[in-house]
């Protein structure tokens, strides 16, 4: 057990957990782990190296040996800036397929643990509180209705001038939720010791405030927010 504090924020796709987690990390001066990026990187690496998405042993090798560099807002895979490629819907869908493979999850564990550095870590994903950091000081399950999440994703894509169809986005999100929740290993679900935060009706600032207040309550660490 590490004494370095962790806040685990889990939840479904497009729930806003990444934005909230990054802002909480910034407020506390903690490190930030976007664990979904590791699954997306493995999926992208597989695509670039011609590895099939059902080739478990090869995918696990790729996950183990990912040549990745995180630098401020940029992510480099084998020296290539892959930020935009990682955020594509195709990459998200492939990531969710390979994330159901136990050997891939195991291969990414040590890499995730390595983000636990002083003075603390805020980690977001699906299994941060249940599997990767079960001793986290605070566990939050951050969600929003599928309709609200599809609307947010639609707005994001429109802002980037990427064409999208709201009904298709809603279907894709529901498929991804179903796949992430039904898998045998580390399924997406609210654990008993996680606090529920539904952001369907509240904004980012209130969600960040909620996490910080609960962290203060759980640890006694004074947070200026
Ligand atoms: O969070 P994000 O949408 O980037 O994650 C992409 C996919 O990676 C998810 O749909 C999920 O299947 C998988 N994932 C996971 N466990 C995590 C983070 C992401 O299975 N901790």
PDB file of C-alpha atoms and ligand atoms in Angstrom:
ATOM      1  CA  UNK A   1       0.000   0.000   0.000  1.00  0.00           C
ATOM      2  CA  UNK A   2       1.319   3.397  -0.958  1.00  0.00           C
ATOM      3  CA  UNK A   3       0.965   6.465   1.255  1.00  0.00           C
ATOM      4  CA  UNK A   4       0.660   8.700  -1.807  1.00  0.00           C
ATOM      5  CA  UNK A   5      -2.981   9.803  -2.005  1.00  0.00           C
ATOM      6  CA  UNK A   6      -5.173   8.924  -4.985  1.00  0.00           C
ATOM      7  CA  UNK A   7      -8.565  10.185  -6.105  1.00  0.00           C
ATOM      8  CA  UNK A   8     -10.189   7.604  -8.404  1.00  0.00           C
ATOM      9  CA  UNK A   9     -12.832   8.905 -10.805  1.00  0.00           C
ATOM     10  CA  UNK A  10     -14.607   6.222 -12.818  1.00  0.00           C
ATOM     11  CA  UNK A  11     -17.548   6.445 -15.167  1.00  0.00           C
ATOM     12  CA  UNK A  12     -18.874   5.878 -18.685  1.00  0.00           C
ATOM     13  CA  UNK A  13     -17.711   7.482 -21.934  1.00  0.00           C
ATOM     14  CA  UNK A  14     -18.306  11.196 -22.433  1.00  0.00           C
ATOM     15  CA  UNK A  15     -19.459  11.700 -18.847  1.00  0.00           C
ATOM     16  CA  UNK A  16     -16.989  14.584 -18.454  1.00  0.00           C
ATOM     17  CA  UNK A  17     -14.836  12.624 -16.001  1.00  0.00           C
ATOM     18  CA  UNK A  18     -11.617  13.467 -17.876  1.00  0.00           C
ATOM     19  CA  UNK A  19     -12.259  17.212 -17.702  1.00  0.00           C
ATOM     20  CA  UNK A  20     -13.294  17.038 -14.046  1.00  0.00           C
ATOM     21  CA  UNK A  21     -10.334  14.820 -13.097  1.00  0.00           C
ATOM     22  CA  UNK A  22      -7.814  17.094 -14.844  1.00  0.00           C
ATOM     23  CA  UNK A  23      -9.229  20.193 -13.113  1.00  0.00           C
ATOM     24  CA  UNK A  24      -9.240  18.481  -9.703  1.00  0.00           C
ATOM     25  CA  UNK A  25      -5.593  17.483 -10.269  1.00  0.00           C
ATOM     26  CA  UNK A  26      -4.758  21.057 -11.215  1.00  0.00           C
ATOM     27  CA  UNK A  27      -6.510  22.471  -8.124  1.00  0.00           C
ATOM     28  CA  UNK A  28      -4.577  20.119  -5.837  1.00  0.00           C
ATOM     29  CA  UNK A  29      -1.259  20.267  -7.720  1.00  0.00           C
ATOM     30  CA  UNK A  30      -1.517  16.472  -8.187  1.00  0.00           C
ATOM     31  CA  UNK A  31      -0.530  14.306 -11.142  1.00  0.00           C
ATOM     32  CA  UNK A  32      -3.225  13.187 -13.569  1.00  0.00           C
ATOM     33  CA  UNK A  33      -3.721   9.788 -15.200  1.00  0.00           C
ATOM     34  CA  UNK A  34      -6.074   9.442 -18.178  1.00  0.00           C
ATOM     35  CA  UNK A  35      -6.132   5.636 -18.177  1.00  0.00           C
ATOM     36  CA  UNK A  36      -8.424   5.513 -21.234  1.00  0.00           C
ATOM     37  CA  UNK A  37      -5.547   7.019 -23.233  1.00  0.00           C
ATOM     38  CA  UNK A  38      -3.468   3.884 -22.529  1.00  0.00           C
ATOM     39  CA  UNK A  39      -6.197   1.639 -23.975  1.00  0.00           C
ATOM     40  CA  UNK A  40      -6.588   4.013 -26.913  1.00  0.00           C
ATOM     41  CA  UNK A  41      -2.791   4.035 -27.470  1.00  0.00           C
ATOM     42  CA  UNK A  42      -2.695   0.238 -27.498  1.00  0.00           C
ATOM     43  CA  UNK A  43      -5.557   0.143 -30.015  1.00  0.00           C
ATOM     44  CA  UNK A  44      -3.856   2.745 -32.206  1.00  0.00           C
ATOM     45  CA  UNK A  45      -0.523   0.935 -32.003  1.00  0.00           C
ATOM     46  CA  UNK A  46      -2.285  -2.282 -33.052  1.00  0.00           C
ATOM     47  CA  UNK A  47      -3.801  -0.523 -36.028  1.00  0.00           C
ATOM     48  CA  UNK A  48      -0.467   1.028 -37.050  1.00  0.00           C
ATOM     49  CA  UNK A  49       1.446  -2.251 -36.599  1.00  0.00           C
ATOM     50  CA  UNK A  50      -1.213  -4.368 -38.321  1.00  0.00           C
ATOM     51  CA  UNK A  51      -2.127  -6.400 -35.213  1.00  0.00           C
ATOM     52  CA  UNK A  52      -5.686  -7.773 -35.196  1.00  0.00           C
ATOM     53  CA  UNK A  53      -7.983  -6.588 -32.396  1.00  0.00           C
ATOM     54  CA  UNK A  54      -8.602 -10.162 -31.270  1.00  0.00           C
ATOM     55  CA  UNK A  55      -4.956 -11.268 -31.161  1.00  0.00           C
ATOM     56  CA  UNK A  56      -4.690 -11.278 -27.328  1.00  0.00           C
ATOM     57  CA  UNK A  57      -1.001 -12.298 -26.954  1.00  0.00           C
ATOM     58  CA  UNK A  58       0.229  -9.738 -29.537  1.00  0.00           C
ATOM     59  CA  UNK A  59      -1.975  -6.992 -28.077  1.00  0.00           C
ATOM     60  CA  UNK A  60      -0.655  -7.696 -24.581  1.00  0.00           C
ATOM     61  CA  UNK A  61       2.914  -7.409 -25.932  1.00  0.00           C
ATOM     62  CA  UNK A  62       2.066  -4.073 -27.549  1.00  0.00           C
ATOM     63  CA  UNK A  63       0.510  -2.830 -24.284  1.00  0.00           C
ATOM     64  CA  UNK A  64       3.577  -3.898 -22.329  1.00  0.00           C
ATOM     65  CA  UNK A  65       6.026  -2.233 -24.711  1.00  0.00           C
ATOM     66  CA  UNK A  66       4.113   0.922 -25.673  1.00  0.00           C
ATOM     67  CA  UNK A  67       6.681   3.541 -26.631  1.00  0.00           C
ATOM     68  CA  UNK A  68       4.746   6.511 -25.312  1.00  0.00           C
ATOM     69  CA  UNK A  69       5.660   9.947 -24.007  1.00  0.00           C
ATOM     70  CA  UNK A  70       3.235  12.246 -22.188  1.00  0.00           C
ATOM     71  CA  UNK A  71       4.276  15.891 -22.481  1.00  0.00           C
ATOM     72  CA  UNK A  72       1.998  18.648 -21.146  1.00  0.00           C
ATOM     73  CA  UNK A  73      -1.080  18.366 -23.414  1.00  0.00           C
ATOM     74  CA  UNK A  74       0.670  16.214 -26.048  1.00  0.00           C
ATOM     75  CA  UNK A  75       0.904  12.414 -26.333  1.00  0.00           C
ATOM     76  CA  UNK A  76       3.580  10.853 -28.537  1.00  0.00           C
ATOM     77  CA  UNK A  77       3.512   7.252 -29.754  1.00  0.00           C
ATOM     78  CA  UNK A  78       6.868   6.164 -31.177  1.00  0.00           C
ATOM     79  CA  UNK A  79       7.708   9.867 -31.535  1.00  0.00           C
ATOM     80  CA  UNK A  80       4.488  10.763 -33.408  1.00  0.00           C
ATOM     81  CA  UNK A  81       2.051  13.291 -31.890  1.00  0.00           C
ATOM     82  CA  UNK A  82      -1.145  11.208 -31.784  1.00  0.00           C
ATOM     83  CA  UNK A  83      -3.493  13.445 -29.754  1.00  0.00           C
ATOM     84  CA  UNK A  84      -6.120  13.864 -32.495  1.00  0.00           C
ATOM     85  CA  UNK A  85      -5.954  10.234 -33.656  1.00  0.00           C
ATOM     86  CA  UNK A  86      -6.515   9.045 -30.076  1.00  0.00           C
ATOM     87  CA  UNK A  87      -9.651  11.106 -29.602  1.00  0.00           C
ATOM     88  CA  UNK A  88     -11.417   9.751 -32.712  1.00  0.00           C
ATOM     89  CA  UNK A  89     -14.563   7.654 -32.268  1.00  0.00           C
ATOM     90  CA  UNK A  90     -12.945   4.766 -34.183  1.00  0.00           C
ATOM     91  CA  UNK A  91     -10.076   4.664 -31.731  1.00  0.00           C
ATOM     92  CA  UNK A  92     -12.505   4.755 -28.777  1.00  0.00           C
ATOM     93  CA  UNK A  93     -14.470   1.820 -30.149  1.00  0.00           C
ATOM     94  CA  UNK A  94     -11.277  -0.221 -30.816  1.00  0.00           C
ATOM     95  CA  UNK A  95     -10.012   0.653 -27.315  1.00  0.00           C
ATOM     96  CA  UNK A  96     -13.209  -0.646 -25.758  1.00  0.00           C
ATOM     97  CA  UNK A  97     -12.826  -3.926 -27.713  1.00  0.00           C
ATOM     98  CA  UNK A  98      -9.259  -4.611 -26.624  1.00  0.00           C
ATOM     99  CA  UNK A  99     -10.037  -3.455 -23.060  1.00  0.00           C
ATOM    100  CA  UNK A 100     -12.133  -6.601 -22.618  1.00  0.00           C
ATOM    101  CA  UNK A 101      -8.980  -8.767 -22.988  1.00  0.00           C
ATOM    102  CA  UNK A 102      -7.592  -9.693 -19.526  1.00  0.00           C
ATOM    103  CA  UNK A 103      -3.945  -9.916 -20.730  1.00  0.00           C
ATOM    104  CA  UNK A 104      -4.116  -6.356 -22.068  1.00  0.00           C
ATOM    105  CA  UNK A 105      -5.481  -5.063 -18.757  1.00  0.00           C
ATOM    106  CA  UNK A 106      -2.741  -6.864 -16.821  1.00  0.00           C
ATOM    107  CA  UNK A 107      -0.062  -5.527 -19.174  1.00  0.00           C
ATOM    108  CA  UNK A 108      -1.189  -1.941 -18.518  1.00  0.00           C
ATOM    109  CA  UNK A 109      -1.317  -2.245 -14.714  1.00  0.00           C
ATOM    110  CA  UNK A 110       2.310  -1.414 -13.875  1.00  0.00           C
ATOM    111  CA  UNK A 111       2.238   1.565 -16.226  1.00  0.00           C
ATOM    112  CA  UNK A 112      -0.808   2.940 -14.400  1.00  0.00           C
ATOM    113  CA  UNK A 113       0.714   2.342 -10.947  1.00  0.00           C
ATOM    114  CA  UNK A 114       3.791   4.307 -12.034  1.00  0.00           C
ATOM    115  CA  UNK A 115       1.680   7.491 -12.218  1.00  0.00           C
ATOM    116  CA  UNK A 116       1.250   7.372  -8.421  1.00  0.00           C
ATOM    117  CA  UNK A 117       3.877   9.969  -7.540  1.00  0.00           C
ATOM    118  CA  UNK A 118       4.053  12.604  -4.775  1.00  0.00           C
ATOM    119  CA  UNK A 119       2.228  14.733  -3.881  1.00  0.00           C
ATOM    120  CA  UNK A 120      -0.749  12.729  -5.207  1.00  0.00           C
ATOM    121  CA  UNK A 121      -2.684  11.451  -8.197  1.00  0.00           C
ATOM    122  CA  UNK A 122      -6.110  11.934  -9.739  1.00  0.00           C
ATOM    123  CA  UNK A 123      -6.883   8.986 -12.034  1.00  0.00           C
ATOM    124  CA  UNK A 124      -9.845   8.559 -14.343  1.00  0.00           C
ATOM    125  CA  UNK A 125     -11.139   5.479 -16.129  1.00  0.00           C
ATOM    126  CA  UNK A 126     -13.438   2.521 -15.527  1.00  0.00           C
ATOM    127  CA  UNK A 127     -11.595   0.487 -12.879  1.00  0.00           C
ATOM    128  CA  UNK A 128      -9.460   3.035 -11.043  1.00  0.00           C
ATOM    129  CA  UNK A 129     -11.268   2.480  -7.726  1.00  0.00           C
ATOM    130  CA  UNK A 130     -12.000  -1.222  -8.131  1.00  0.00           C
ATOM    131  CA  UNK A 131      -8.771  -2.702  -9.565  1.00  0.00           C
ATOM    132  CA  UNK A 132      -5.912  -0.269 -10.150  1.00  0.00           C
ATOM    133  CA  UNK A 133      -6.056   1.846  -6.961  1.00  0.00           C
ATOM    134  CA  UNK A 134      -8.397  -0.044  -4.592  1.00  0.00           C
ATOM    135  CA  UNK A 135      -6.871   1.860  -1.645  1.00  0.00           C
ATOM    136  CA  UNK A 136      -7.730   5.289  -3.134  1.00  0.00           C
ATOM    137  CA  UNK A 137      -8.609   7.918  -0.498  1.00  0.00           C
ATOM    138  CA  UNK A 138     -11.672   8.976  -2.506  1.00  0.00           C
ATOM    139  CA  UNK A 139     -13.632   7.065  -5.160  1.00  0.00           C
ATOM    140  CA  UNK A 140     -16.153   8.853  -7.342  1.00  0.00           C
ATOM    141  CA  UNK A 141     -18.472   7.322  -9.919  1.00  0.00           C
ATOM    142  CA  UNK A 142     -19.132  10.164 -12.329  1.00  0.00           C
ATOM    143  CA  UNK A 143     -21.956   9.712 -14.778  1.00  0.00           C
ATOM    144  CA  UNK A 144     -24.665  11.484 -16.803  1.00  0.00           C
ATOM    145  CA  UNK A 145     -27.612  10.243 -18.846  1.00  0.00           C
ATOM    146  CA  UNK A 146     -26.729   8.720 -22.239  1.00  0.00           C
ATOM    147  CA  UNK A 147     -28.759  11.484 -23.972  1.00  0.00           C
ATOM    148  CA  UNK A 148     -26.835  14.232 -22.175  1.00  0.00           C
ATOM    149  CA  UNK A 149     -23.493  12.564 -22.933  1.00  0.00           C
ATOM    150  CA  UNK A 150     -24.390  12.186 -26.631  1.00  0.00           C
ATOM    151  CA  UNK A 151     -25.385  15.882 -26.754  1.00  0.00           C
ATOM    152  CA  UNK A 152     -22.049  16.900 -25.207  1.00  0.00           C
ATOM    153  CA  UNK A 153     -20.049  14.748 -27.617  1.00  0.00           C
ATOM    154  CA  UNK A 154     -22.095  16.158 -30.540  1.00  0.00           C
ATOM    155  CA  UNK A 155     -21.370  19.739 -29.419  1.00  0.00           C
ATOM    156  CA  UNK A 156     -17.637  18.974 -29.064  1.00  0.00           C
ATOM    157  CA  UNK A 157     -17.497  17.534 -32.602  1.00  0.00           C
ATOM    158  CA  UNK A 158     -19.460  20.480 -34.047  1.00  0.00           C
ATOM    159  CA  UNK A 159     -17.030  22.899 -32.389  1.00  0.00           C
ATOM    160  CA  UNK A 160     -14.183  21.056 -34.108  1.00  0.00           C
ATOM    161  CA  UNK A 161     -16.181  21.194 -37.379  1.00  0.00           C
ATOM    162  CA  UNK A 162     -16.326  17.392 -37.529  1.00  0.00           C
ATOM    163  CA  UNK A 163     -19.634  16.206 -38.978  1.00  0.00           C
ATOM    164  CA  UNK A 164     -21.656  13.890 -36.735  1.00  0.00           C
ATOM    165  CA  UNK A 165     -25.139  12.493 -36.293  1.00  0.00           C
ATOM    166  CA  UNK A 166     -26.701  12.703 -32.824  1.00  0.00           C
ATOM    167  CA  UNK A 167     -28.680   9.454 -33.143  1.00  0.00           C
ATOM    168  CA  UNK A 168     -25.552   7.553 -34.264  1.00  0.00           C
ATOM    169  CA  UNK A 169     -23.532   9.030 -31.389  1.00  0.00           C
ATOM    170  CA  UNK A 170     -26.214   7.954 -28.894  1.00  0.00           C
ATOM    171  CA  UNK A 171     -26.237   4.412 -30.321  1.00  0.00           C
ATOM    172  CA  UNK A 172     -22.425   4.203 -30.230  1.00  0.00           C
ATOM    173  CA  UNK A 173     -22.351   5.393 -26.608  1.00  0.00           C
ATOM    174  CA  UNK A 174     -24.988   2.838 -25.604  1.00  0.00           C
ATOM    175  CA  UNK A 175     -23.059   0.049 -27.371  1.00  0.00           C
ATOM    176  CA  UNK A 176     -19.831   1.099 -25.658  1.00  0.00           C
ATOM    177  CA  UNK A 177     -21.550   1.306 -22.226  1.00  0.00           C
ATOM    178  CA  UNK A 178     -23.001  -2.169 -22.778  1.00  0.00           C
ATOM    179  CA  UNK A 179     -19.614  -3.621 -23.793  1.00  0.00           C
ATOM    180  CA  UNK A 180     -17.769  -1.924 -20.896  1.00  0.00           C
ATOM    181  CA  UNK A 181     -20.400  -3.013 -18.335  1.00  0.00           C
ATOM    182  CA  UNK A 182     -20.877  -6.590 -19.539  1.00  0.00           C
ATOM    183  CA  UNK A 183     -17.240  -7.674 -19.800  1.00  0.00           C
ATOM    184  CA  UNK A 184     -15.965 -10.300 -17.376  1.00  0.00           C
ATOM    185  CA  UNK A 185     -12.888  -8.384 -16.181  1.00  0.00           C
ATOM    186  CA  UNK A 186     -13.050  -4.975 -14.475  1.00  0.00           C
ATOM    187  CA  UNK A 187     -16.534  -4.115 -15.742  1.00  0.00           C
ATOM    188  CA  UNK A 188     -17.816  -0.559 -15.567  1.00  0.00           C
ATOM    189  CA  UNK A 189     -20.018  -0.207 -12.490  1.00  0.00           C
ATOM    190  CA  UNK A 190     -20.403   1.896  -9.374  1.00  0.00           C
ATOM    191  CA  UNK A 191     -18.568   0.161  -6.518  1.00  0.00           C
ATOM    192  CA  UNK A 192     -20.093   0.168  -3.015  1.00  0.00           C
ATOM    193  CA  UNK A 193     -17.403   2.515  -1.709  1.00  0.00           C
ATOM    194  CA  UNK A 194     -17.683   5.039  -4.565  1.00  0.00           C
ATOM    195  CA  UNK A 195     -19.671   8.262  -4.263  1.00  0.00           C
ATOM    196  CA  UNK A 196     -22.126   8.877  -7.112  1.00  0.00           C
ATOM    197  CA  UNK A 197     -21.852  12.154  -8.994  1.00  0.00           C
ATOM    198  CA  UNK A 198     -24.496  12.609 -11.720  1.00  0.00           C
ATOM    199  CA  UNK A 199     -23.569  15.572 -13.912  1.00  0.00           C
ATOM    200  CA  UNK A 200     -26.693  15.499 -16.136  1.00  0.00           C
ATOM    201  CA  UNK A 201     -27.959  18.685 -14.478  1.00  0.00           C
ATOM    202  CA  UNK A 202     -24.783  20.337 -13.205  1.00  0.00           C
ATOM    203  CA  UNK A 203     -21.803  22.059 -14.832  1.00  0.00           C
ATOM    204  CA  UNK A 204     -18.082  21.286 -14.701  1.00  0.00           C
ATOM    205  CA  UNK A 205     -17.278  23.831 -11.965  1.00  0.00           C
ATOM    206  CA  UNK A 206     -19.880  22.336  -9.587  1.00  0.00           C
ATOM    207  CA  UNK A 207     -18.643  18.808 -10.317  1.00  0.00           C
ATOM    208  CA  UNK A 208     -15.043  19.829  -9.520  1.00  0.00           C
ATOM    209  CA  UNK A 209     -16.236  21.513  -6.331  1.00  0.00           C
ATOM    210  CA  UNK A 210     -18.132  18.360  -5.318  1.00  0.00           C
ATOM    211  CA  UNK A 211     -15.018  16.194  -5.698  1.00  0.00           C
ATOM    212  CA  UNK A 212     -12.782  18.637  -3.833  1.00  0.00           C
ATOM    213  CA  UNK A 213     -15.270  18.990  -0.936  1.00  0.00           C
ATOM    214  CA  UNK A 214     -15.591  15.215  -0.617  1.00  0.00           C
ATOM    215  CA  UNK A 215     -11.812  14.837  -0.730  1.00  0.00           C
ATOM    216  CA  UNK A 216     -11.510  17.329   2.103  1.00  0.00           C
ATOM    217  CA  UNK A 217     -14.159  15.426   4.056  1.00  0.00           C
ATOM    218  CA  UNK A 218     -12.484  12.058   3.423  1.00  0.00           C
ATOM    219  CA  UNK A 219      -8.918  13.111   4.230  1.00  0.00           C
ATOM    220  CA  UNK A 220      -9.064  16.305   6.282  1.00  0.00           C
ATOM    221  CA  UNK A 221      -6.687  17.852   3.705  1.00  0.00           C
ATOM    222  CA  UNK A 222      -7.633  21.542   3.345  1.00  0.00           C
ATOM    223  CA  UNK A 223      -8.465  22.454  -0.237  1.00  0.00           C
ATOM    224  CA  UNK A 224      -8.797  26.053  -1.406  1.00  0.00           C
ATOM    225  CA  UNK A 225     -11.545  26.068  -4.026  1.00  0.00           C
TER     226      UNK A 225
HETATM  227  O1  LIG B   1     -12.141   6.826 -21.214  1.00  0.00           O
HETATM  228  P1  LIG B   1     -12.008   6.546 -22.693  1.00  0.00           P
HETATM  229  O2  LIG B   1     -13.278   6.742 -23.465  1.00  0.00           O
HETATM  230  O3  LIG B   1     -10.853   7.256 -23.301  1.00  0.00           O
HETATM  231  O4  LIG B   1     -11.642   4.984 -22.769  1.00  0.00           O
HETATM  232  C1  LIG B   1     -11.659   4.291 -23.992  1.00  0.00           C
HETATM  233  C2  LIG B   1     -12.044   2.841 -23.706  1.00  0.00           C
HETATM  234  O5  LIG B   1     -11.008   2.234 -22.924  1.00  0.00           O
HETATM  235  C3  LIG B   1     -13.330   2.673 -22.875  1.00  0.00           C
HETATM  236  O6  LIG B   1     -14.485   2.548 -23.673  1.00  0.00           O
HETATM  237  C4  LIG B   1     -13.063   1.417 -22.080  1.00  0.00           C
HETATM  238  O7  LIG B   1     -13.480   0.282 -22.764  1.00  0.00           O
HETATM  239  C5  LIG B   1     -11.556   1.340 -21.962  1.00  0.00           C
HETATM  240  N1  LIG B   1     -11.082   1.676 -20.633  1.00  0.00           N
HETATM  241  C6  LIG B   1     -11.079   0.662 -19.682  1.00  0.00           C
HETATM  242  N2  LIG B   1     -10.563   0.880 -18.439  1.00  0.00           N
HETATM  243  C7  LIG B   1     -10.087   2.091 -18.114  1.00  0.00           C
HETATM  244  C8  LIG B   1     -10.118   3.154 -19.054  1.00  0.00           C
HETATM  245  C9  LIG B   1     -10.638   2.914 -20.312  1.00  0.00           C
HETATM  246  O8  LIG B   1     -11.522  -0.445 -19.954  1.00  0.00           O
HETATM  247  N3  LIG B   1      -9.578   2.281 -16.908  1.00  0.00           N
END
